[in-house]
Amino acid sequence: MASAILSGIIESSSLESSAIHVSEKFAPARKAIADRFPGVSVSSSPEPATTYLLAVKPKDAASAVSELEILANKPLGEAAKPPILVSIAAGIDSAHLSSWAPSFTIVRTMPNTAVAVGKGVVALAAGKGADEEVMGRAESLFSAVAVTIRVLEYQMDAVTAMSGSGPAYFMYFIEALEEAGISLGLPLDLARKLAILTTLGSGHLALEDGRDPRILRLEVTSPGGTTAKAIAEFDRGALKATIANAVSAAYERSKELGS
């Protein structure tokens, strides 16, 4: 995720490579980053900066942020504003981030893995001290790889459950559709292509048409037809309830991670 965001920042020229420093504890990962992004400074420890992107596992967030707080005592200039911490760590709320790094302005975000192909969605919530200027700067980090959407922080666990985890749900559906095609005699490559392109096209249709997805579904669901038969099976298996339960489980887990 962090590599995809970094790639987008560099390719969009929103920052020069020489202005970027990456801190990575794992030596092989440092080498991979240095090889992929020439000009980017890479080391095992963070350096003083105006903006930090926190991209660690939730279990490592406290120690990583506490390390950054030490750097806040090394100002970049007399008139330097408080440094900005933009976090993509799942489930970690801004209150926790602020308690670990009280000197920082906080922006909490939730990207999804589609940032890897420049088609992601990133939700941003303002934390301590995050004014319009700060939020704009945070959005600029992601603008080359995602659509950015501002939300209130209390909505972030729901956003995580729906959008953060969402790509995996659609991969699961593609997987199931592919397997169904194979069971009907289609070769793997054809079944996979049909499943992927149908999912992609349906998303574009829903986005560009703008009407309620239910209306778009009903337009291709002729009474007694093939689609109607399939939808009836979905309803018989309580697919909507299953999806709701799955998203709710992800929501509860997101809250647990932040507790």
mmCIF file of C-alpha atoms in Angstrom:
data_model
loop_
_atom_site.group_PDB
_atom_site.id
_atom_site.type_symbol
_atom_site.label_atom_id
_atom_site.label_comp_id
_atom_site.label_asym_id
_atom_site.label_seq_id
_atom_site.Cartn_x
_atom_site.Cartn_y
_atom_site.Cartn_z
ATOM 1 C CA MET A 1 0.000 0.000 0.000
ATOM 2 C CA ALA A 2 2.710 2.476 0.999
ATOM 3 C CA SER A 3 4.745 1.663 -2.119
ATOM 4 C CA ALA A 4 1.718 2.308 -4.337
ATOM 5 C CA ILE A 5 1.108 5.669 -2.679
ATOM 6 C CA LEU A 6 4.789 6.585 -2.950
ATOM 7 C CA SER A 7 4.801 5.626 -6.620
ATOM 8 C CA GLY A 8 1.774 7.841 -7.244
ATOM 9 C CA ILE A 9 3.358 10.804 -5.474
ATOM 10 C CA ILE A 10 6.525 10.515 -7.544
ATOM 11 C CA GLU A 11 4.814 9.860 -10.886
ATOM 12 C CA SER A 12 2.477 12.825 -10.396
ATOM 13 C CA SER A 13 5.457 15.073 -9.606
ATOM 14 C CA SER A 14 3.616 16.396 -6.550
ATOM 15 C CA LEU A 15 6.921 15.969 -4.724
ATOM 16 C CA GLU A 16 10.477 15.579 -5.927
ATOM 17 C CA SER A 17 12.086 12.258 -5.041
ATOM 18 C CA SER A 18 14.827 14.124 -3.200
ATOM 19 C CA ALA A 19 12.214 15.595 -0.823
ATOM 20 C CA ILE A 20 11.045 12.149 0.297
ATOM 21 C CA HIS A 21 12.547 10.039 3.068
ATOM 22 C CA VAL A 22 11.416 6.486 3.831
ATOM 23 C CA SER A 23 12.038 4.853 7.189
ATOM 24 C CA GLU A 24 12.005 1.034 7.078
ATOM 25 C CA LYS A 25 13.333 -1.290 9.787
ATOM 26 C CA PHE A 26 13.622 -4.362 7.537
ATOM 27 C CA ALA A 27 16.868 -4.326 5.532
ATOM 28 C CA PRO A 28 15.634 -6.270 2.449
ATOM 29 C CA ALA A 29 12.648 -3.920 2.225
ATOM 30 C CA ARG A 30 14.963 -0.899 2.399
ATOM 31 C CA LYS A 31 16.963 -2.242 -0.524
ATOM 32 C CA ALA A 32 13.814 -2.922 -2.547
ATOM 33 C CA ILE A 33 12.573 0.623 -1.949
ATOM 34 C CA ALA A 34 15.928 2.146 -2.869
ATOM 35 C CA ASP A 35 16.092 0.077 -6.061
ATOM 36 C CA ARG A 36 12.534 0.940 -7.100
ATOM 37 C CA PHE A 37 12.655 4.639 -6.231
ATOM 38 C CA PRO A 38 16.050 6.133 -7.135
ATOM 39 C CA GLY A 39 16.559 9.493 -5.484
ATOM 40 C CA VAL A 40 14.404 8.686 -2.467
ATOM 41 C CA SER A 41 16.332 8.659 0.797
ATOM 42 C CA VAL A 42 15.910 5.381 2.707
ATOM 43 C CA SER A 43 17.130 4.495 6.189
ATOM 44 C CA SER A 44 16.198 2.486 9.267
ATOM 45 C CA SER A 45 15.139 5.578 11.236
ATOM 46 C CA PRO A 46 12.850 8.541 10.485
ATOM 47 C CA GLU A 47 14.214 12.038 9.962
ATOM 48 C CA PRO A 48 12.774 15.470 10.845
ATOM 49 C CA ALA A 49 10.106 16.503 8.325
ATOM 50 C CA THR A 50 6.976 18.605 7.916
ATOM 51 C CA THR A 51 4.679 15.715 6.943
ATOM 52 C CA TYR A 52 4.824 12.039 7.865
ATOM 53 C CA LEU A 53 2.852 9.164 6.335
ATOM 54 C CA LEU A 54 2.387 6.408 8.904
ATOM 55 C CA ALA A 55 2.133 3.072 7.096
ATOM 56 C CA VAL A 56 2.617 0.356 9.712
ATOM 57 C CA LYS A 57 0.642 -2.569 11.089
ATOM 58 C CA PRO A 58 -1.696 -1.570 13.940
ATOM 59 C CA LYS A 59 0.388 -3.489 16.484
ATOM 60 C CA ASP A 60 3.449 -1.397 15.561
ATOM 61 C CA ALA A 61 1.712 1.986 15.548
ATOM 62 C CA ALA A 62 2.389 3.050 19.143
ATOM 63 C CA SER A 63 6.135 2.491 18.983
ATOM 64 C CA ALA A 64 6.439 4.041 15.511
ATOM 65 C CA VAL A 65 4.487 7.167 16.435
ATOM 66 C CA SER A 66 6.328 7.563 19.737
ATOM 67 C CA GLU A 67 9.572 7.528 17.766
ATOM 68 C CA LEU A 68 8.231 10.326 15.565
ATOM 69 C CA GLU A 69 7.274 12.375 18.609
ATOM 70 C CA ILE A 70 10.946 12.549 19.564
ATOM 71 C CA LEU A 71 11.642 14.204 16.208
ATOM 72 C CA ALA A 72 9.049 16.889 16.929
ATOM 73 C CA ASN A 73 11.571 18.346 19.363
ATOM 74 C CA LYS A 74 13.907 18.997 16.410
ATOM 75 C CA PRO A 75 12.087 21.871 14.612
ATOM 76 C CA LEU A 76 12.917 22.637 11.002
ATOM 77 C CA GLY A 77 12.910 26.386 11.572
ATOM 78 C CA GLU A 78 11.836 29.150 13.934
ATOM 79 C CA ALA A 79 8.418 29.549 12.281
ATOM 80 C CA ALA A 80 7.846 25.845 11.672
ATOM 81 C CA LYS A 81 4.257 24.705 12.152
ATOM 82 C CA PRO A 82 3.478 21.490 14.038
ATOM 83 C CA PRO A 83 4.400 18.485 11.896
ATOM 84 C CA ILE A 84 1.567 16.604 10.208
ATOM 85 C CA LEU A 85 0.987 12.902 10.790
ATOM 86 C CA VAL A 86 -1.123 11.226 8.087
ATOM 87 C CA SER A 87 -1.966 7.704 9.211
ATOM 88 C CA ILE A 88 -3.110 4.764 7.080
ATOM 89 C CA ALA A 89 -2.862 2.349 10.031
ATOM 90 C CA ALA A 90 -6.160 0.447 10.168
ATOM 91 C CA GLY A 91 -8.301 0.869 13.267
ATOM 92 C CA ILE A 92 -6.066 3.386 15.060
ATOM 93 C CA ASP A 93 -8.087 6.492 15.888
ATOM 94 C CA SER A 94 -6.762 10.023 16.126
ATOM 95 C CA ALA A 95 -7.119 10.080 19.914
ATOM 96 C CA HIS A 96 -4.589 7.270 20.216
ATOM 97 C CA LEU A 97 -2.308 8.905 17.655
ATOM 98 C CA SER A 98 -2.459 12.222 19.528
ATOM 99 C CA SER A 99 -1.721 10.543 22.856
ATOM 100 C CA TRP A 100 1.434 9.014 21.366
ATOM 101 C CA ALA A 101 2.448 12.155 19.460
ATOM 102 C CA PRO A 102 0.921 15.215 21.172
ATOM 103 C CA SER A 103 3.094 17.619 19.169
ATOM 104 C CA PHE A 104 1.574 16.532 15.835
ATOM 105 C CA THR A 105 -1.388 17.593 13.745
ATOM 106 C CA ILE A 106 -3.309 14.401 12.942
ATOM 107 C CA VAL A 107 -5.117 13.163 9.822
ATOM 108 C CA ARG A 108 -6.521 9.638 9.870
ATOM 109 C CA THR A 109 -7.091 7.924 6.525
ATOM 110 C CA MET A 110 -8.302 4.634 5.107
ATOM 111 C CA PRO A 111 -7.108 3.742 1.585
ATOM 112 C CA ASN A 112 -7.885 0.510 -0.217
ATOM 113 C CA THR A 113 -5.629 -1.711 -2.287
ATOM 114 C CA ALA A 114 -6.866 -0.355 -5.622
ATOM 115 C CA VAL A 115 -4.410 2.510 -5.088
ATOM 116 C CA ALA A 116 -1.885 0.049 -6.557
ATOM 117 C CA VAL A 117 -3.414 0.656 -9.998
ATOM 118 C CA GLY A 118 -4.376 4.289 -9.470
ATOM 119 C CA LYS A 119 -8.059 3.473 -8.915
ATOM 120 C CA GLY A 120 -8.299 3.541 -5.150
ATOM 121 C CA VAL A 121 -10.591 5.288 -2.715
ATOM 122 C CA VAL A 122 -9.127 7.065 0.307
ATOM 123 C CA ALA A 123 -11.306 8.348 3.135
ATOM 124 C CA LEU A 124 -9.798 11.122 5.283
ATOM 125 C CA ALA A 125 -10.887 12.296 8.720
ATOM 126 C CA ALA A 126 -9.539 15.414 10.406
ATOM 127 C CA GLY A 127 -7.911 14.839 13.764
ATOM 128 C CA LYS A 128 -6.292 17.208 16.243
ATOM 129 C CA GLY A 129 -5.354 20.530 14.628
ATOM 130 C CA ALA A 130 -6.204 19.491 11.063
ATOM 131 C CA ASP A 131 -7.522 22.603 9.328
ATOM 132 C CA GLU A 132 -8.382 23.071 5.641
ATOM 133 C CA GLU A 133 -4.744 23.611 4.657
ATOM 134 C CA VAL A 134 -3.662 20.421 6.406
ATOM 135 C CA MET A 135 -6.485 18.385 4.886
ATOM 136 C CA GLY A 136 -5.600 19.685 1.432
ATOM 137 C CA ARG A 137 -1.999 18.662 1.919
ATOM 138 C CA ALA A 138 -3.080 15.202 3.061
ATOM 139 C CA GLU A 139 -5.358 14.815 0.040
ATOM 140 C CA SER A 140 -2.486 15.728 -2.274
ATOM 141 C CA LEU A 141 -0.559 12.670 -1.062
ATOM 142 C CA PHE A 142 -3.236 10.400 -2.494
ATOM 143 C CA SER A 143 -4.641 12.358 -5.441
ATOM 144 C CA ALA A 144 -2.557 10.533 -8.057
ATOM 145 C CA VAL A 145 -3.710 7.073 -6.982
ATOM 146 C CA ALA A 146 -7.212 7.513 -5.583
ATOM 147 C CA VAL A 147 -10.419 9.444 -5.260
ATOM 148 C CA THR A 148 -10.323 11.184 -1.879
ATOM 149 C CA ILE A 149 -13.422 11.499 0.286
ATOM 150 C CA ARG A 150 -13.642 13.400 3.564
ATOM 151 C CA VAL A 151 -15.574 11.738 6.374
ATOM 152 C CA LEU A 152 -16.130 12.291 10.083
ATOM 153 C CA GLU A 153 -13.920 10.153 12.258
ATOM 154 C CA TYR A 154 -16.796 8.269 13.882
ATOM 155 C CA GLN A 155 -17.602 6.962 10.373
ATOM 156 C CA MET A 156 -14.118 5.558 9.818
ATOM 157 C CA ASP A 157 -14.756 2.053 11.168
ATOM 158 C CA ALA A 158 -17.735 1.716 8.825
ATOM 159 C CA VAL A 159 -15.641 3.058 5.943
ATOM 160 C CA THR A 160 -12.928 0.522 6.793
ATOM 161 C CA ALA A 161 -15.452 -2.307 6.766
ATOM 162 C CA MET A 162 -17.002 -1.219 3.474
ATOM 163 C CA SER A 163 -14.241 0.342 1.386
ATOM 164 C CA GLY A 164 -10.985 -0.571 3.099
ATOM 165 C CA SER A 165 -11.844 -4.266 3.029
ATOM 166 C CA GLY A 166 -14.108 -3.897 -0.001
ATOM 167 C CA PRO A 167 -11.658 -4.953 -2.731
ATOM 168 C CA ALA A 168 -11.369 -8.368 -1.078
ATOM 169 C CA TYR A 169 -15.161 -8.758 -1.192
ATOM 170 C CA PHE A 170 -15.218 -8.109 -4.915
ATOM 171 C CA MET A 171 -12.267 -10.447 -5.475
ATOM 172 C CA TYR A 172 -14.246 -13.092 -3.605
ATOM 173 C CA PHE A 173 -17.243 -12.522 -5.871
ATOM 174 C CA ILE A 174 -15.022 -12.625 -8.975
ATOM 175 C CA GLU A 175 -13.530 -15.863 -7.674
ATOM 176 C CA ALA A 176 -16.993 -17.369 -7.172
ATOM 177 C CA LEU A 177 -18.228 -16.195 -10.585
ATOM 178 C CA GLU A 178 -15.113 -17.603 -12.236
ATOM 179 C CA GLU A 179 -15.614 -20.969 -10.539
ATOM 180 C CA ALA A 180 -19.257 -20.996 -11.618
ATOM 181 C CA GLY A 181 -18.218 -20.395 -15.226
ATOM 182 C CA ILE A 182 -15.687 -23.217 -15.084
ATOM 183 C CA SER A 183 -18.335 -25.559 -13.669
ATOM 184 C CA LEU A 184 -20.438 -24.775 -16.756
ATOM 185 C CA GLY A 185 -17.627 -25.803 -19.089
ATOM 186 C CA LEU A 186 -15.817 -22.518 -19.753
ATOM 187 C CA PRO A 187 -12.003 -22.578 -19.783
ATOM 188 C CA LEU A 188 -10.291 -20.817 -16.875
ATOM 189 C CA ASP A 189 -8.917 -17.875 -18.862
ATOM 190 C CA LEU A 190 -12.300 -17.113 -20.425
ATOM 191 C CA ALA A 191 -14.217 -17.512 -17.154
ATOM 192 C CA ARG A 192 -11.771 -15.229 -15.358
ATOM 193 C CA LYS A 193 -11.848 -12.563 -18.067
ATOM 194 C CA LEU A 194 -15.649 -12.566 -18.157
ATOM 195 C CA ALA A 195 -15.882 -12.331 -14.367
ATOM 196 C CA ILE A 196 -13.380 -9.480 -14.105
ATOM 197 C CA LEU A 197 -14.621 -7.428 -17.060
ATOM 198 C CA THR A 198 -18.271 -7.842 -16.085
ATOM 199 C CA THR A 199 -17.502 -6.627 -12.564
ATOM 200 C CA LEU A 200 -15.460 -3.706 -13.898
ATOM 201 C CA GLY A 201 -18.077 -2.705 -16.463
ATOM 202 C CA SER A 202 -20.891 -2.890 -13.924
ATOM 203 C CA GLY A 203 -18.994 -0.556 -11.604
ATOM 204 C CA HIS A 204 -18.425 1.943 -14.412
ATOM 205 C CA LEU A 205 -22.101 1.742 -15.386
ATOM 206 C CA ALA A 206 -23.260 2.406 -11.818
ATOM 207 C CA LEU A 207 -20.832 5.312 -11.422
ATOM 208 C CA GLU A 208 -21.481 7.014 -14.750
ATOM 209 C CA ASP A 209 -25.244 6.441 -14.920
ATOM 210 C CA GLY A 210 -25.778 7.799 -11.429
ATOM 211 C CA ARG A 211 -29.134 6.165 -10.786
ATOM 212 C CA ASP A 212 -29.944 3.837 -7.902
ATOM 213 C CA PRO A 213 -28.178 0.500 -8.549
ATOM 214 C CA ARG A 214 -31.484 -1.250 -7.844
ATOM 215 C CA ILE A 215 -33.025 0.484 -10.871
ATOM 216 C CA LEU A 216 -30.105 -0.561 -13.071
ATOM 217 C CA ARG A 217 -30.491 -4.127 -11.845
ATOM 218 C CA LEU A 218 -34.221 -4.204 -12.497
ATOM 219 C CA GLU A 219 -33.701 -2.895 -16.043
ATOM 220 C CA VAL A 220 -31.866 -6.103 -16.958
ATOM 221 C CA THR A 221 -34.055 -8.417 -14.873
ATOM 222 C CA SER A 222 -36.875 -9.476 -17.170
ATOM 223 C CA PRO A 223 -39.661 -11.408 -15.420
ATOM 224 C CA GLY A 224 -39.115 -15.118 -15.963
ATOM 225 C CA GLY A 225 -35.715 -14.539 -17.589
ATOM 226 C CA THR A 226 -32.244 -15.832 -16.796
ATOM 227 C CA THR A 227 -31.254 -12.885 -14.594
ATOM 228 C CA ALA A 228 -34.487 -13.125 -12.601
ATOM 229 C CA LYS A 229 -33.786 -16.796 -11.976
ATOM 230 C CA ALA A 230 -30.281 -15.992 -10.714
ATOM 231 C CA ILE A 231 -31.486 -13.165 -8.448
ATOM 232 C CA ALA A 232 -34.109 -15.492 -6.981
ATOM 233 C CA GLU A 233 -31.302 -17.877 -6.018
ATOM 234 C CA PHE A 234 -29.368 -15.021 -4.418
ATOM 235 C CA ASP A 235 -32.467 -14.124 -2.393
ATOM 236 C CA ARG A 236 -33.103 -17.756 -1.459
ATOM 237 C CA GLY A 237 -29.566 -17.899 -0.092
ATOM 238 C CA ALA A 238 -30.042 -14.595 1.763
ATOM 239 C CA LEU A 239 -27.067 -13.045 -0.028
ATOM 240 C CA LYS A 240 -27.860 -9.477 1.084
ATOM 241 C CA ALA A 241 -28.080 -10.569 4.719
ATOM 242 C CA THR A 242 -24.803 -12.452 4.384
ATOM 243 C CA ILE A 243 -23.105 -9.357 2.968
ATOM 244 C CA ALA A 244 -24.537 -7.198 5.752
ATOM 245 C CA ASN A 245 -23.302 -9.660 8.377
ATOM 246 C CA ALA A 246 -19.845 -9.791 6.803
ATOM 247 C CA VAL A 247 -19.486 -6.000 6.698
ATOM 248 C CA SER A 248 -20.758 -5.775 10.274
ATOM 249 C CA ALA A 249 -18.128 -8.305 11.384
ATOM 250 C CA ALA A 250 -15.410 -6.248 9.697
ATOM 251 C CA TYR A 251 -16.782 -3.117 11.385
ATOM 252 C CA GLU A 252 -16.623 -4.708 14.827
ATOM 253 C CA ARG A 253 -13.090 -5.928 14.175
ATOM 254 C CA SER A 254 -12.011 -2.427 13.124
ATOM 255 C CA LYS A 255 -13.330 -1.080 16.424
ATOM 256 C CA GLU A 256 -11.465 -3.810 18.320
ATOM 257 C CA LEU A 257 -8.193 -2.887 16.607
ATOM 258 C CA GLY A 258 -8.556 0.675 17.820
ATOM 259 C CA SER A 259 -9.434 -0.190 21.410
#
